[in-house]
Coordinates of C-alpha atoms in Angstrom, one line a residue:
M1 CA 22.2 279.0 48.0
I2 CA 20.4 276.5 50.3
L3 CA 21.3 272.7 50.0
L4 CA 18.6 270.6 50.8
I5 CA 19.0 266.9 52.0
Q6 CA 16.3 264.7 52.2
N7 CA 16.0 260.9 52.8
I8 CA 12.5 260.5 51.0
E9 CA 11.1 262.6 48.2
D10 CA 7.7 262.7 49.0
Y11 CA 7.8 266.1 50.7
N12 CA 10.3 268.0 48.2
N13 CA 7.9 270.4 47.5
D14 CA 6.6 271.0 50.9
L15 CA 10.3 271.4 52.1
R16 CA 11.0 273.9 49.1
V17 CA 8.1 275.9 49.6
S18 CA 8.6 276.4 53.4
L19 CA 12.2 277.5 52.9
Q20 CA 10.9 280.0 50.0
A21 CA 8.6 281.7 52.4
F22 CA 11.6 282.5 54.8
Y23 CA 14.2 283.1 52.2
G24 CA 12.5 284.1 49.3
G25 CA 14.7 284.3 46.1
E26 CA 17.4 282.2 47.3
R27 CA 18.1 279.0 45.1
I28 CA 17.4 275.5 46.4
V29 CA 19.6 272.8 45.5
V30 CA 19.9 269.1 45.8
P31 CA 23.1 267.3 46.4
E32 CA 23.0 265.5 42.8
I33 CA 23.4 268.7 41.4
F34 CA 27.2 268.9 42.2
D35 CA 27.5 265.8 40.0
K36 CA 26.8 268.5 37.1
K37 CA 28.1 271.6 39.0
P38 CA 30.6 271.3 41.5
E39 CA 31.3 274.7 41.8
L40 CA 28.3 275.5 43.5
K41 CA 29.5 274.0 46.7
A42 CA 31.1 277.4 47.3
E43 CA 27.6 279.2 47.1
I44 CA 25.9 277.2 49.8
D45 CA 25.6 279.3 52.7
K46 CA 22.2 277.2 54.8
V47 CA 21.9 273.3 54.5
L48 CA 18.2 271.8 55.4
V49 CA 18.5 268.4 56.3
A50 CA 14.9 266.5 56.6
D51 CA 15.2 262.6 58.2
I52 CA 11.7 261.3 58.0
D53 CA 10.8 257.8 58.9
D54 CA 7.9 256.0 60.7
N55 CA 8.5 257.0 64.0
R56 CA 9.6 260.7 63.8
I57 CA 10.5 263.8 61.4
N58 CA 13.8 265.4 62.2
I59 CA 14.1 268.9 60.7
E60 CA 17.9 270.3 61.1
L61 CA 19.0 273.7 59.4
Y62 CA 22.8 274.3 59.3
S63 CA 24.7 277.8 58.7
V64 CA 27.8 277.2 56.4
A65 CA 30.8 279.2 56.8
D66 CA 33.1 280.1 54.0
G67 CA 35.2 277.2 54.3
G68 CA 32.3 274.7 54.3
E69 CA 32.1 274.0 58.0
R70 CA 28.6 273.4 59.2
T71 CA 26.9 274.6 62.5
L72 CA 23.5 273.7 63.8
A73 CA 21.6 276.6 63.7
C74 CA 17.8 275.4 64.8
S75 CA 16.0 272.3 64.7
T76 CA 12.7 270.6 65.5
Q77 CA 11.3 266.9 65.9
I78 CA 7.7 265.9 65.5
P79 CA 6.4 262.2 66.1
V80 CA 5.3 260.1 63.5
D81 CA 2.7 257.1 64.1
G82 CA 2.7 254.8 61.2
D83 CA 3.3 255.4 57.6
C84 CA 5.5 258.4 56.9
R85 CA 4.5 258.5 53.2
D86 CA 1.0 259.0 54.3
K87 CA 0.6 262.6 53.0
S88 CA -2.8 263.4 54.3
A89 CA -1.4 262.7 58.0
V90 CA 2.1 263.9 57.8
R91 CA 2.2 267.0 55.3
N92 CA 0.3 269.6 57.4
P93 CA 2.2 268.6 60.5
L94 CA 5.7 269.0 58.7
K95 CA 5.1 272.2 57.2
L96 CA 3.8 273.7 60.6
A97 CA 7.0 272.3 62.5
I98 CA 9.2 273.9 59.7
Y99 CA 7.2 277.0 60.0
N100 CA 7.7 277.4 63.7
M101 CA 11.4 276.4 63.6
L102 CA 12.3 279.2 61.1
S103 CA 9.8 281.4 63.0
E104 CA 11.3 281.5 66.1
Y105 CA 15.2 281.5 64.2
T106 CA 14.4 284.5 62.0
D107 CA 12.1 286.1 64.3
R108 CA 9.4 286.1 61.8
R109 CA 5.8 285.5 61.7
L110 CA 4.4 285.3 58.7
P111 CA 0.7 286.0 58.7
W112 CA -0.6 283.0 56.7
G113 CA 1.8 280.4 58.7
S114 CA 2.6 277.4 57.1
L115 CA 0.0 277.6 54.7
T116 CA 1.3 277.8 51.3
G117 CA -1.1 277.0 48.7
I118 CA -2.5 279.4 46.2
R119 CA -6.0 279.0 47.2
P120 CA -6.6 279.0 51.0
T121 CA -10.4 279.6 50.5
K122 CA -10.7 276.1 49.3
I123 CA -9.9 274.8 52.8
A124 CA -13.0 277.1 54.4
V125 CA -15.2 276.5 51.9
S126 CA -14.7 272.4 52.5
Y127 CA -15.4 272.9 56.2
M128 CA -18.2 274.8 55.6
E129 CA -19.8 272.3 53.2
A130 CA -19.0 269.9 56.4
G131 CA -21.3 272.0 58.5
M132 CA -18.6 273.5 60.8
T133 CA -19.0 277.1 62.1
S134 CA -16.9 280.1 61.3
E135 CA -15.5 280.4 64.6
D136 CA -14.2 276.5 64.4
I137 CA -13.3 277.1 61.2
I138 CA -10.8 280.2 62.1
G139 CA -9.6 278.0 65.0
N140 CA -8.4 275.2 62.6
Y141 CA -6.7 277.8 60.4
Q142 CA -4.6 278.9 63.2
E143 CA -3.9 275.2 64.9
I144 CA -3.4 273.5 61.8
Y145 CA -1.3 276.0 59.7
G146 CA -0.5 278.8 62.3
T147 CA -2.3 281.5 60.5
S148 CA -2.7 285.0 62.0
R149 CA -6.5 285.3 63.1
E150 CA -6.9 288.3 60.7
K151 CA -6.1 286.1 57.8
A152 CA -8.2 283.3 58.9
E153 CA -11.0 285.8 59.3
L154 CA -10.3 286.8 55.8
A155 CA -10.4 283.4 54.4
V156 CA -13.9 282.8 55.9
A157 CA -15.5 285.9 55.3
V158 CA -14.3 285.2 51.5
A159 CA -15.3 281.8 51.6
D160 CA -18.8 282.7 52.8
R161 CA -19.4 284.9 49.7
E162 CA -17.5 282.5 47.5
K163 CA -19.7 279.4 48.4
K164 CA -23.0 281.2 47.9
I165 CA -22.4 282.1 44.6
I166 CA -20.8 278.5 43.9
D167 CA -24.4 277.1 45.4
S168 CA -26.1 278.9 42.5
V169 CA -23.9 277.1 39.5
A170 CA -24.9 273.6 38.2
E171 CA -21.6 272.8 38.1
E172 CA -21.8 269.6 35.8
D173 CA -23.9 271.4 32.9
E174 CA -22.3 275.0 32.8
Y175 CA -18.9 276.3 31.8
C176 CA -17.1 279.5 31.1
L177 CA -15.2 280.9 28.5
Y178 CA -11.7 282.6 28.6
I179 CA -10.2 284.0 25.6
G180 CA -6.7 285.5 25.5
I181 CA -5.8 288.7 23.6
P182 CA -2.0 288.6 24.2
F183 CA -1.2 291.8 22.7
C184 CA 0.2 295.1 24.7
P185 CA 1.0 298.6 24.3
T186 CA 4.3 298.0 26.1
R187 CA 5.7 295.3 28.8
C188 CA 5.7 296.4 32.2
L189 CA 8.4 295.8 34.5
Y190 CA 6.6 293.1 36.7
C191 CA 4.7 291.4 34.1
S192 CA 5.6 287.5 33.1
F193 CA 2.5 287.2 31.0
T194 CA 2.5 285.9 27.5
S195 CA 2.2 289.3 25.5
Y196 CA 3.2 290.7 22.3
P197 CA 3.7 294.5 21.6
I198 CA 0.8 295.9 19.5
A199 CA 3.0 298.2 17.4
V200 CA 5.0 294.8 15.9
Y201 CA 2.2 292.4 15.6
K202 CA -0.8 294.7 14.5
N203 CA -0.6 293.4 11.0
K204 CA -1.3 290.0 12.3
V205 CA -4.2 290.6 14.6
D206 CA -6.4 289.4 11.7
A207 CA -4.8 286.3 11.3
Y208 CA -4.6 285.8 15.1
L209 CA -8.7 286.2 15.1
D210 CA -8.9 284.1 12.3
A211 CA -7.3 281.2 14.4
V212 CA -9.3 281.9 17.4
E213 CA -12.9 281.9 15.6
K214 CA -11.8 278.6 14.2
E215 CA -11.1 277.2 17.9
M216 CA -14.1 279.2 18.9
A217 CA -16.1 277.2 16.4
Y218 CA -15.0 273.6 17.7
V219 CA -15.3 274.8 21.0
A220 CA -19.0 276.0 20.5
E221 CA -19.9 272.4 19.2
A222 CA -18.7 270.4 21.6
Y223 CA -19.9 272.3 24.4
S224 CA -22.9 272.5 22.9
G225 CA -24.6 270.6 25.8
K226 CA -24.0 272.8 28.1
R227 CA -24.7 276.4 29.4
L228 CA -22.2 279.1 29.0
I229 CA -22.6 281.6 32.0
S230 CA -19.7 283.3 32.1
I231 CA -17.0 285.0 29.3
Y232 CA -13.6 286.6 30.4
V233 CA -11.5 288.3 27.7
G234 CA -8.0 288.6 29.5
G235 CA -4.8 289.0 28.0
G236 CA -2.0 291.0 27.6
T237 CA -4.3 294.1 27.3
P238 CA -7.2 293.2 25.3
S239 CA -8.1 297.0 24.8
S240 CA -4.7 297.4 22.6
I241 CA -6.5 295.9 19.5
S242 CA -8.5 298.3 17.4
A243 CA -12.0 299.4 17.8
E244 CA -12.5 297.7 14.5
H245 CA -10.9 294.3 15.8
M246 CA -12.9 294.7 19.2
D247 CA -16.0 294.5 17.1
R248 CA -15.0 291.3 14.9
L249 CA -14.0 289.8 18.4
C250 CA -17.4 290.5 19.9
S251 CA -19.0 289.6 16.8
M252 CA -17.3 286.4 16.9
I253 CA -18.6 285.5 20.0
E254 CA -22.0 286.2 19.5
K255 CA -22.1 284.2 16.2
S256 CA -20.2 281.2 17.7
F257 CA -22.1 280.9 21.2
D258 CA -25.7 280.8 22.9
L259 CA -25.5 283.8 25.0
S260 CA -28.9 283.6 26.5
Q261 CA -27.7 282.2 30.0
V262 CA -24.4 284.3 30.2
R263 CA -24.5 286.0 33.5
E264 CA -21.2 288.2 32.9
F265 CA -19.3 289.1 30.1
T266 CA -16.2 290.9 31.2
I267 CA -13.4 292.2 29.2
E268 CA -10.3 294.0 30.7
A269 CA -10.1 297.2 29.3
G270 CA -6.8 297.2 30.6
R271 CA -4.2 300.0 30.5
P272 CA -5.8 303.4 30.6
D273 CA -3.9 304.9 27.8
S274 CA -5.3 302.1 25.4
T275 CA -9.2 302.4 26.7
T276 CA -10.8 304.8 24.3
F277 CA -14.4 306.0 24.1
D278 CA -14.8 304.1 20.6
K279 CA -13.6 300.8 22.1
L280 CA -15.7 301.2 25.4
E281 CA -18.9 301.8 22.8
V282 CA -18.0 298.4 21.0
M283 CA -17.9 296.6 24.0
K284 CA -21.4 298.2 25.5
R285 CA -23.0 297.4 22.3
H286 CA -22.0 293.9 21.8
G287 CA -23.7 293.5 25.8
V288 CA -20.5 293.2 28.0
T289 CA -21.3 293.7 31.6
R290 CA -18.1 294.4 33.2
I291 CA -14.9 295.9 32.3
S292 CA -11.6 296.3 34.1
I293 CA -9.5 299.5 34.0
N294 CA -6.1 298.8 35.5
P295 CA -3.9 301.6 36.7
Q296 CA -1.8 299.5 39.2
T297 CA -1.0 302.9 40.9
M298 CA -1.7 306.3 40.4
N299 CA 1.4 307.6 41.3
E300 CA 3.1 308.9 38.4
E301 CA 6.8 308.4 39.1
T302 CA 6.1 304.5 39.8
L303 CA 4.3 304.4 36.4
R304 CA 7.3 305.3 34.9
T305 CA 9.4 303.2 36.8
I306 CA 7.2 300.2 36.0
G307 CA 7.0 301.0 32.4
R308 CA 3.3 302.0 32.1
A309 CA 3.3 304.6 29.4
H310 CA 0.1 306.5 31.0
T311 CA -0.8 309.0 33.6
P312 CA -3.1 308.9 36.2
E313 CA -5.2 311.8 34.7
Q314 CA -5.4 309.1 31.9
T315 CA -6.9 306.7 34.1
V316 CA -9.6 309.3 35.5
I317 CA -10.3 309.9 31.6
A318 CA -10.6 306.2 30.8
M319 CA -13.2 306.0 33.9
E320 CA -15.3 309.0 32.5
N321 CA -15.5 307.3 29.3
A322 CA -16.3 304.2 30.6
R323 CA -19.2 305.8 32.4
R324 CA -20.2 307.9 29.6
A325 CA -20.6 304.6 27.5
G326 CA -22.7 303.4 30.2
F327 CA -20.7 301.0 32.2
D328 CA -22.1 300.2 35.7
N329 CA -19.9 297.3 36.7
I330 CA -16.1 298.5 36.6
N331 CA -13.1 296.8 38.2
M332 CA -9.7 298.5 38.9
D333 CA -6.3 296.4 39.4
L334 CA -3.9 297.6 41.6
I335 CA -0.5 296.3 43.0
V336 CA 0.9 296.6 46.3
G337 CA 4.7 296.5 46.9
L338 CA 5.7 298.1 43.7
P339 CA 9.3 299.8 43.6
G340 CA 9.6 302.9 45.5
E341 CA 6.2 302.6 47.1
D342 CA 5.2 302.6 50.6
T343 CA 2.0 302.7 52.9
D344 CA 1.9 306.7 52.1
S345 CA 2.2 305.9 48.2
V346 CA -0.5 303.5 48.5
E347 CA -3.0 305.6 50.3
N348 CA -2.4 308.3 47.9
T349 CA -3.5 306.1 45.2
L350 CA -6.7 304.9 47.3
R351 CA -7.7 308.5 47.9
Q352 CA -7.7 308.8 44.0
V353 CA -9.4 305.3 43.4
K354 CA -12.1 306.5 45.7
E355 CA -12.8 309.7 44.0
L356 CA -13.5 307.2 40.5
S357 CA -15.6 305.0 42.9
P358 CA -15.3 301.7 41.1
E359 CA -17.8 298.9 41.4
S360 CA -14.9 296.4 42.2
L361 CA -11.4 296.5 43.4
T362 CA -9.0 293.9 42.5
V363 CA -5.4 294.2 44.5
H364 CA -2.5 292.2 43.6
T365 CA 0.6 291.6 46.0
L366 CA 3.7 292.0 43.8
A367 CA 5.0 288.8 42.9
I368 CA 8.6 288.5 41.6
K369 CA 7.9 286.2 38.6
R370 CA 11.2 284.1 36.8
A371 CA 10.7 285.4 33.6
A372 CA 9.5 289.5 34.4
N373 CA 12.3 292.1 33.6
L374 CA 11.8 293.1 37.4
N375 CA 13.3 289.6 38.9
I376 CA 16.0 290.0 35.7
E377 CA 17.1 293.6 36.7
M378 CA 16.9 292.7 40.6
D379 CA 20.1 294.3 41.5
K380 CA 18.5 297.7 40.3
Y381 CA 15.5 297.3 42.0
R382 CA 16.3 295.7 45.4
D383 CA 16.8 298.9 47.5
T384 CA 13.3 300.3 46.3
L385 CA 11.2 297.4 47.5
K386 CA 9.9 298.5 50.9
S387 CA 9.4 295.8 53.9
D388 CA 5.5 297.5 54.9
I389 CA 3.7 295.3 52.4
D390 CA 1.2 294.1 55.3
S391 CA 0.6 297.8 56.1
Q392 CA 0.0 298.5 52.6
L393 CA -2.5 295.8 52.4
G394 CA -4.3 296.8 55.5
A395 CA -4.8 300.5 53.9
V396 CA -6.3 298.8 51.2
T397 CA -8.7 296.9 53.4
R398 CA -9.9 300.0 55.2
A399 CA -10.5 301.9 52.0
A400 CA -12.4 299.2 50.5
A401 CA -14.5 299.2 53.8
E402 CA -15.2 303.0 53.3
M403 CA -16.3 302.5 49.7
G404 CA -18.8 299.6 50.4
L405 CA -16.6 296.9 48.9
D406 CA -16.5 293.4 50.6
P407 CA -13.7 290.6 50.0
Y408 CA -15.0 287.8 47.7
Y409 CA -12.2 286.3 45.7
L410 CA -8.6 285.8 47.2
Y411 CA -5.7 284.0 46.1
R412 CA -2.0 283.8 46.2
Q413 CA 1.2 283.4 43.9
K414 CA 4.5 282.0 44.1
N415 CA 7.5 284.7 44.8
M416 CA 5.0 286.9 46.4
T417 CA 6.3 289.8 48.5
G418 CA 5.9 289.1 52.1
N419 CA 4.0 285.6 51.6
L420 CA 0.7 287.8 51.4
E421 CA -2.3 287.6 49.2
N422 CA -4.4 289.1 45.9
V423 CA -7.9 290.0 47.2
G424 CA -10.8 291.1 45.1
Y425 CA -13.3 293.3 46.7
S426 CA -16.7 293.9 45.2
K427 CA -20.1 295.8 46.1
P428 CA -22.5 292.9 47.1
G429 CA -24.2 291.4 43.8
L430 CA -21.1 292.6 41.7
E431 CA -18.8 289.3 42.4
C432 CA -17.0 288.5 39.7
L433 CA -18.4 284.7 38.8
Y434 CA -15.4 283.7 36.5
N435 CA -12.4 284.9 39.4
I436 CA -14.3 282.8 41.9
L437 CA -15.0 279.6 39.9
I438 CA -11.4 279.6 38.3
M439 CA -10.1 279.6 41.9
E440 CA -12.4 277.0 43.3
E441 CA -12.4 274.5 40.0
R442 CA -15.8 273.6 40.3
T443 CA -17.1 273.9 36.5
D444 CA -15.1 273.4 33.4
I445 CA -13.2 276.7 31.9
I446 CA -12.2 276.7 28.4
G447 CA -9.3 278.6 27.0
L448 CA -9.3 279.7 23.6
G449 CA -6.0 281.8 22.1
A450 CA -2.2 282.1 22.6
G451 CA -0.9 281.3 26.3
S452 CA -4.3 280.0 27.4
S453 CA -5.2 277.2 29.6
S454 CA -8.5 275.0 29.6
K455 CA -9.4 273.6 33.1
L456 CA -11.6 270.5 33.0
V457 CA -13.2 269.0 35.9
V458 CA -13.2 265.3 35.5
R459 CA -15.7 263.8 38.3
P460 CA -16.1 260.3 39.4
G461 CA -17.4 258.1 36.7
H462 CA -16.8 260.9 34.1
D463 CA -14.2 258.8 32.0
G464 CA -14.9 255.1 33.2
V465 CA -11.8 255.3 35.2
T466 CA -11.8 258.2 37.9
E467 CA -12.8 257.2 41.2
G468 CA -12.3 261.1 42.8
T469 CA -12.6 264.3 40.9
R470 CA -9.5 265.7 39.4
I471 CA -8.3 268.7 37.5
D472 CA -7.0 268.0 33.6
R473 CA -5.6 270.7 31.8
I474 CA -5.0 271.3 28.3
E475 CA -2.6 274.1 27.3
N476 CA -2.3 276.3 24.2
C477 CA 1.1 277.1 22.6
K478 CA 2.3 280.7 24.1
S479 CA 3.6 282.1 20.6
V480 CA 1.2 284.0 18.5
D481 CA 3.0 283.1 15.8
D482 CA 3.0 279.2 16.5
Y483 CA -0.8 279.7 17.5
I484 CA -1.5 281.0 14.3
A485 CA 0.7 278.2 12.4
R486 CA -0.4 275.6 14.6
I487 CA -4.4 276.0 15.4
D488 CA -5.3 272.9 14.0
E489 CA -3.2 271.3 16.7
M490 CA -4.4 273.5 19.1
I491 CA -8.3 272.0 18.0
E492 CA -6.5 268.6 18.2
R493 CA -5.6 269.0 21.8
K494 CA -8.7 269.7 23.0
K495 CA -10.8 267.0 21.3
A496 CA -8.1 264.4 22.6
G497 CA -8.8 265.9 26.2
F498 CA -12.6 266.5 25.9
I499 CA -13.3 263.0 27.1
W500 CA -17.2 262.6 27.2
D501 CA -19.3 261.0 24.7

């Protein structure tokens, strides 16, 4: 456990995420916690002291012996010229100083350096819009954040593809729609998403769709003055519902919205054991243009470990059925860093994926979420988590290039193994518009269904108050039962949040 002592609170989050990058999984507490739980003092084995004023920042890390005696382990100091609370001037130098100090102390270099945000490409996009060259942008990533050249080049490559697509969007006049189907065949070991077992909830699917249809009708009317350009049906596992319910869902969408300007319509076909030919036929008949079949791994032993009740052979069958149904834009999701898997395991998966030849590949680095069973049962799995994650991602990069897939989408999450990244690869022209827009936050994205979140881009003058652009969020309740019972409240939340005339 790490004790964090700071003289001002302005950089609390920055200090925490910097510590977590090197000491992932360790709890970070502040002195006030001892008033309620004095027994925690005995668990402290490190102390970080941050003393910040208008002249300098002084950071010290102490190791703590069993008796509570502190020994200085490392320290750093950087000058401050002016207001120490000016985050625009202080935040990046502060985080880089802590990163360099902890990197030297632990003898670890993190590929993303001090950069801890979930959208590293937004920096490159903003630089491009300011007219900077790619080489200058790469240099800034290395100088300001301490990233490796490889990661800086990745960010710039992704940003270049993103920007070309963003430039094709009329940001204020167009919007995206997300529809959450929070049912799954079973819950996977690593999952923290809102999901409910379809075997238990199958008799409530109609009531759930009734509620979604009601919310859908309101949003369609409220957004009738904007053009819908992307629909994304996620979950959960949307393909866990029956073909009849899938037909009803797609019919609801067609009835409620003008689809004439829609550039892509994605449904996560998800787990191969739920992706049947009749469901795929329904999707194709209703104009779905892109699906995602997500094996996560093609190693059968790992599939059993993570609680996915399907086999690699079922993934092959699902892909064959999708091709037979007429789909020519199929994504596959994989996860690197799964329990028991090393680079050889990932390369085995990639060999099989190459034979299936998807049009895009989304590769996630395992993120150990607080609510996931993997985190709850960590003692059981800790020794099976390998340390060669960057090598696993390197194998993915090489395989994607061999398949003619280029990186177009990149984001990061908290508690991600190796402090690394998730990357989407696609064939040219088949980038997922929704994935880019939800990361870059340039258009409104309206979420329908349990556990969904709407993100509204509020621009200067939009509400008569805002000077700069901000993102407003409107959350739906997570529980399926609550969502059904409180659908009128979900609509009222949107009415209150939709602030235009």
